[in-house]
PDB file of C-alpha atoms in Angstrom:
ATOM      1  CA  GLN A1039      -2.745  -4.577  19.341  1.00  0.00           C
ATOM      2  CA  VAL A1040      -1.360  -2.540  15.779  1.00  0.00           C
ATOM      3  CA  GLN A1041      -3.875  -0.176  14.092  1.00  0.00           C
ATOM      4  CA  LEU A1042      -3.439   1.369  10.173  1.00  0.00           C
ATOM      5  CA  VAL A1043      -4.987   3.813   9.059  1.00  0.00           C
ATOM      6  CA  GLU A1044      -4.865   4.910   5.065  1.00  0.00           C
ATOM      7  CA  SER A1045      -5.373   8.058   3.566  1.00  0.00           C
ATOM      8  CA  GLY A1046      -4.669   9.661   0.233  1.00  0.00           C
ATOM      9  CA  GLY A1047      -7.116   7.950  -2.184  1.00  0.00           C
ATOM     10  CA  GLY A1048      -9.820   9.858  -4.504  1.00  0.00           C
ATOM     11  CA  LEU A1049     -10.785  10.378  -7.899  1.00  0.00           C
ATOM     12  CA  VAL A1050      -7.750  10.998 -10.854  1.00  0.00           C
ATOM     13  CA  GLN A1051      -7.748  11.222 -14.526  1.00  0.00           C
ATOM     14  CA  PRO A1052      -5.578   8.671 -16.266  1.00  0.00           C
ATOM     15  CA  GLY A1053      -1.894   9.506 -16.536  1.00  0.00           C
ATOM     16  CA  GLY A1054      -2.430  11.463 -12.996  1.00  0.00           C
ATOM     17  CA  SER A1055      -0.704  10.959  -9.678  1.00  0.00           C
ATOM     18  CA  LEU A1056      -1.694  10.020  -6.061  1.00  0.00           C
ATOM     19  CA  ARG A1057       0.582   9.536  -2.997  1.00  0.00           C
ATOM     20  CA  LEU A1058      -1.140   7.176  -0.251  1.00  0.00           C
ATOM     21  CA  SER A1059      -0.434   7.226   3.792  1.00  0.00           C
ATOM     22  CA  CYS A1060      -0.515   4.460   5.655  1.00  0.00           C
ATOM     23  CA  ALA A1061      -0.244   5.580   9.661  1.00  0.00           C
ATOM     24  CA  ALA A1062       0.845   3.312  12.448  1.00  0.00           C
ATOM     25  CA  SER A1063       0.354   3.230  16.125  1.00  0.00           C
ATOM     26  CA  GLY A1064       0.171   0.616  18.956  1.00  0.00           C
ATOM     27  CA  SER A1065       3.589  -0.898  17.981  1.00  0.00           C
ATOM     28  CA  ILE A1066       7.135  -0.395  16.846  1.00  0.00           C
ATOM     29  CA  PHE A1067       6.969  -0.047  12.901  1.00  0.00           C
ATOM     30  CA  SER A1068      10.470   0.196  12.234  1.00  0.00           C
ATOM     31  CA  ARG A1069      11.128  -3.596  12.981  1.00  0.00           C
ATOM     32  CA  TYR A1070       7.981  -4.726  10.541  1.00  0.00           C
ATOM     33  CA  SER A1071       7.678  -5.061   6.924  1.00  0.00           C
ATOM     34  CA  MET A1072       5.003  -2.748   5.084  1.00  0.00           C
ATOM     35  CA  ALA A1073       2.671  -4.264   1.972  1.00  0.00           C
ATOM     36  CA  TRP A1074       0.028  -2.729   0.108  1.00  0.00           C
ATOM     37  CA  TYR A1075      -2.871  -4.600  -1.537  1.00  0.00           C
ATOM     38  CA  ARG A1076      -5.788  -3.750  -3.445  1.00  0.00           C
ATOM     39  CA  GLN A1077      -8.853  -5.153  -4.949  1.00  0.00           C
ATOM     40  CA  ALA A1078     -10.427  -3.812  -7.984  1.00  0.00           C
ATOM     41  CA  PRO A1079     -14.372  -4.383  -8.017  1.00  0.00           C
ATOM     42  CA  GLY A1080     -15.252  -7.983  -8.962  1.00  0.00           C
ATOM     43  CA  LYS A1081     -11.832  -9.087  -8.495  1.00  0.00           C
ATOM     44  CA  GLN A1082      -9.375 -10.908  -6.155  1.00  0.00           C
ATOM     45  CA  ARG A1083      -7.155  -8.859  -3.732  1.00  0.00           C
ATOM     46  CA  GLU A1084      -3.758  -8.435  -5.289  1.00  0.00           C
ATOM     47  CA  LEU A1085      -0.566  -7.554  -3.624  1.00  0.00           C
ATOM     48  CA  VAL A1086       1.406  -4.515  -5.210  1.00  0.00           C
ATOM     49  CA  ALA A1087       4.426  -3.543  -3.086  1.00  0.00           C
ATOM     50  CA  ILE A1088       6.216  -4.769   0.015  1.00  0.00           C
ATOM     51  CA  ILE A1089       8.856  -2.756   1.958  1.00  0.00           C
ATOM     52  CA  THR A1090      10.759  -4.387   4.421  1.00  0.00           C
ATOM     53  CA  SER A1091      12.469  -3.092   7.954  1.00  0.00           C
ATOM     54  CA  GLY A1092      15.881  -2.816   5.999  1.00  0.00           C
ATOM     55  CA  GLY A1093      14.371  -0.956   3.157  1.00  0.00           C
ATOM     56  CA  ALA A1094      14.135  -3.728   0.334  1.00  0.00           C
ATOM     57  CA  THR A1095      11.259  -3.348  -2.049  1.00  0.00           C
ATOM     58  CA  THR A1096       9.407  -5.556  -4.412  1.00  0.00           C
ATOM     59  CA  TYR A1097       6.611  -4.362  -7.009  1.00  0.00           C
ATOM     60  CA  VAL A1098       4.022  -6.502  -8.655  1.00  0.00           C
ATOM     61  CA  ALA A1099       4.848  -6.418 -12.617  1.00  0.00           C
ATOM     62  CA  SER A1100       2.040  -4.447 -13.520  1.00  0.00           C
ATOM     63  CA  VAL A1101       3.473  -1.200 -11.575  1.00  0.00           C
ATOM     64  CA  LYS A1102       7.113  -1.720 -11.900  1.00  0.00           C
ATOM     65  CA  GLY A1103       8.387   2.065 -12.840  1.00  0.00           C
ATOM     66  CA  ARG A1104       5.352   3.732 -11.873  1.00  0.00           C
ATOM     67  CA  PHE A1105       4.419   2.985  -8.303  1.00  0.00           C
ATOM     68  CA  THR A1106       7.216   3.447  -5.331  1.00  0.00           C
ATOM     69  CA  ILE A1107       6.799   2.358  -2.100  1.00  0.00           C
ATOM     70  CA  SER A1108       8.430   4.289   1.210  1.00  0.00           C
ATOM     71  CA  ARG A1109       8.616   4.533   4.879  1.00  0.00           C
ATOM     72  CA  ASP A1110       9.201   7.168   7.353  1.00  0.00           C
ATOM     73  CA  ASN A1111       9.818   5.361  10.357  1.00  0.00           C
ATOM     74  CA  ALA A1112       9.596   8.524  12.782  1.00  0.00           C
ATOM     75  CA  LYS A1113       6.892   9.451  11.658  1.00  0.00           C
ATOM     76  CA  ASN A1114       5.472   5.389  11.910  1.00  0.00           C
ATOM     77  CA  THR A1115       3.810   5.786   8.201  1.00  0.00           C
ATOM     78  CA  ALA A1116       4.571   4.296   5.159  1.00  0.00           C
ATOM     79  CA  TYR A1117       3.520   5.340   1.802  1.00  0.00           C
ATOM     80  CA  LEU A1118       2.873   4.559  -1.979  1.00  0.00           C
ATOM     81  CA  GLN A1119       3.721   7.134  -4.295  1.00  0.00           C
ATOM     82  CA  MET A1120       1.807   6.140  -7.616  1.00  0.00           C
ATOM     83  CA  ASN A1121       2.236   8.228 -11.045  1.00  0.00           C
ATOM     84  CA  SER A1122       1.109   7.321 -14.545  1.00  0.00           C
ATOM     85  CA  LEU A1123      -2.069   5.741 -13.331  1.00  0.00           C
ATOM     86  CA  LYS A1124      -4.221   3.690 -15.451  1.00  0.00           C
ATOM     87  CA  PRO A1125      -7.868   2.590 -15.348  1.00  0.00           C
ATOM     88  CA  GLU A1126      -6.861  -0.890 -14.190  1.00  0.00           C
ATOM     89  CA  ASP A1127      -5.266   0.750 -11.297  1.00  0.00           C
ATOM     90  CA  THR A1128      -8.745   1.309  -9.346  1.00  0.00           C
ATOM     91  CA  GLY A1129      -9.355  -0.522  -6.492  1.00  0.00           C
ATOM     92  CA  VAL A1130      -9.572  -0.038  -2.732  1.00  0.00           C
ATOM     93  CA  TYR A1131      -5.596  -0.065  -1.397  1.00  0.00           C
ATOM     94  CA  TYR A1132      -5.247  -1.680   1.652  1.00  0.00           C
ATOM     95  CA  CYS A1133      -1.878  -1.552   3.982  1.00  0.00           C
ATOM     96  CA  ASN A1134      -0.539  -4.448   5.520  1.00  0.00           C
ATOM     97  CA  THR A1135       1.825  -4.418   8.267  1.00  0.00           C
ATOM     98  CA  GLY A1136       3.807  -7.169  10.527  1.00  0.00           C
ATOM     99  CA  PHE A1137       6.899  -9.506  10.504  1.00  0.00           C
ATOM    100  CA  ALA A1138       8.051 -10.289   6.658  1.00  0.00           C
ATOM    101  CA  ALA A1139       6.552 -13.881   6.585  1.00  0.00           C
ATOM    102  CA  THR A1140       2.996 -12.560   7.451  1.00  0.00           C
ATOM    103  CA  VAL A1141       2.536  -9.513   5.198  1.00  0.00           C
ATOM    104  CA  ASN A1142       4.044 -11.282   2.581  1.00  0.00           C
ATOM    105  CA  SER A1143       0.936 -13.814   2.746  1.00  0.00           C
ATOM    106  CA  GLY A1144      -1.488 -11.063   3.498  1.00  0.00           C
ATOM    107  CA  THR A1145      -1.949 -12.173   7.306  1.00  0.00           C
ATOM    108  CA  GLY A1146      -0.515  -9.040   9.451  1.00  0.00           C
ATOM    109  CA  TYR A1147      -2.577  -6.490  10.514  1.00  0.00           C
ATOM    110  CA  TRP A1148      -4.917  -4.558   8.262  1.00  0.00           C
ATOM    111  CA  GLY A1149      -6.004  -0.929   7.677  1.00  0.00           C
ATOM    112  CA  GLN A1150      -9.509   0.150   6.585  1.00  0.00           C
ATOM    113  CA  GLY A1151      -8.905   0.859   3.121  1.00  0.00           C
ATOM    114  CA  THR A1152      -8.745   4.068   0.822  1.00  0.00           C
ATOM    115  CA  GLN A1153     -10.481   4.216  -2.443  1.00  0.00           C
ATOM    116  CA  VAL A1154      -8.573   4.864  -5.769  1.00  0.00           C
ATOM    117  CA  THR A1155     -10.227   5.552  -8.849  1.00  0.00           C
ATOM    118  CA  VAL A1156      -8.579   6.507 -12.558  1.00  0.00           C
ATOM    119  CA  SER A1157     -10.933   7.421 -15.102  1.00  0.00           C
ATOM    120  CA  SER A1158     -11.944  10.525 -17.268  1.00  0.00           C
TER     121      SER A1158
END
């Protein structure tokens, strides 16, 4: 059983920055990929970024150049650094972990989510 806890969300003005964290327990984090998803109010869940066990990263086009996904295997933690935030980035951000095939489809282990609100 794998447990994930997201943190770091909050209210930020447009153009600001936040760093989200996802702490994993119950398994070996370094063997798995990690993905960040988000869901805006009234909209479908969206895949934002993926980092593999080897460190390769992929981003949805709308966040390229603004967001950076990373991981610290010693701390069993993944991060999402979000810069130049826009109102359309608002939503609940979730992390998902597992082998690559599961995180790519959102069928791995889920955290509880953390709220990000970008507004003046």
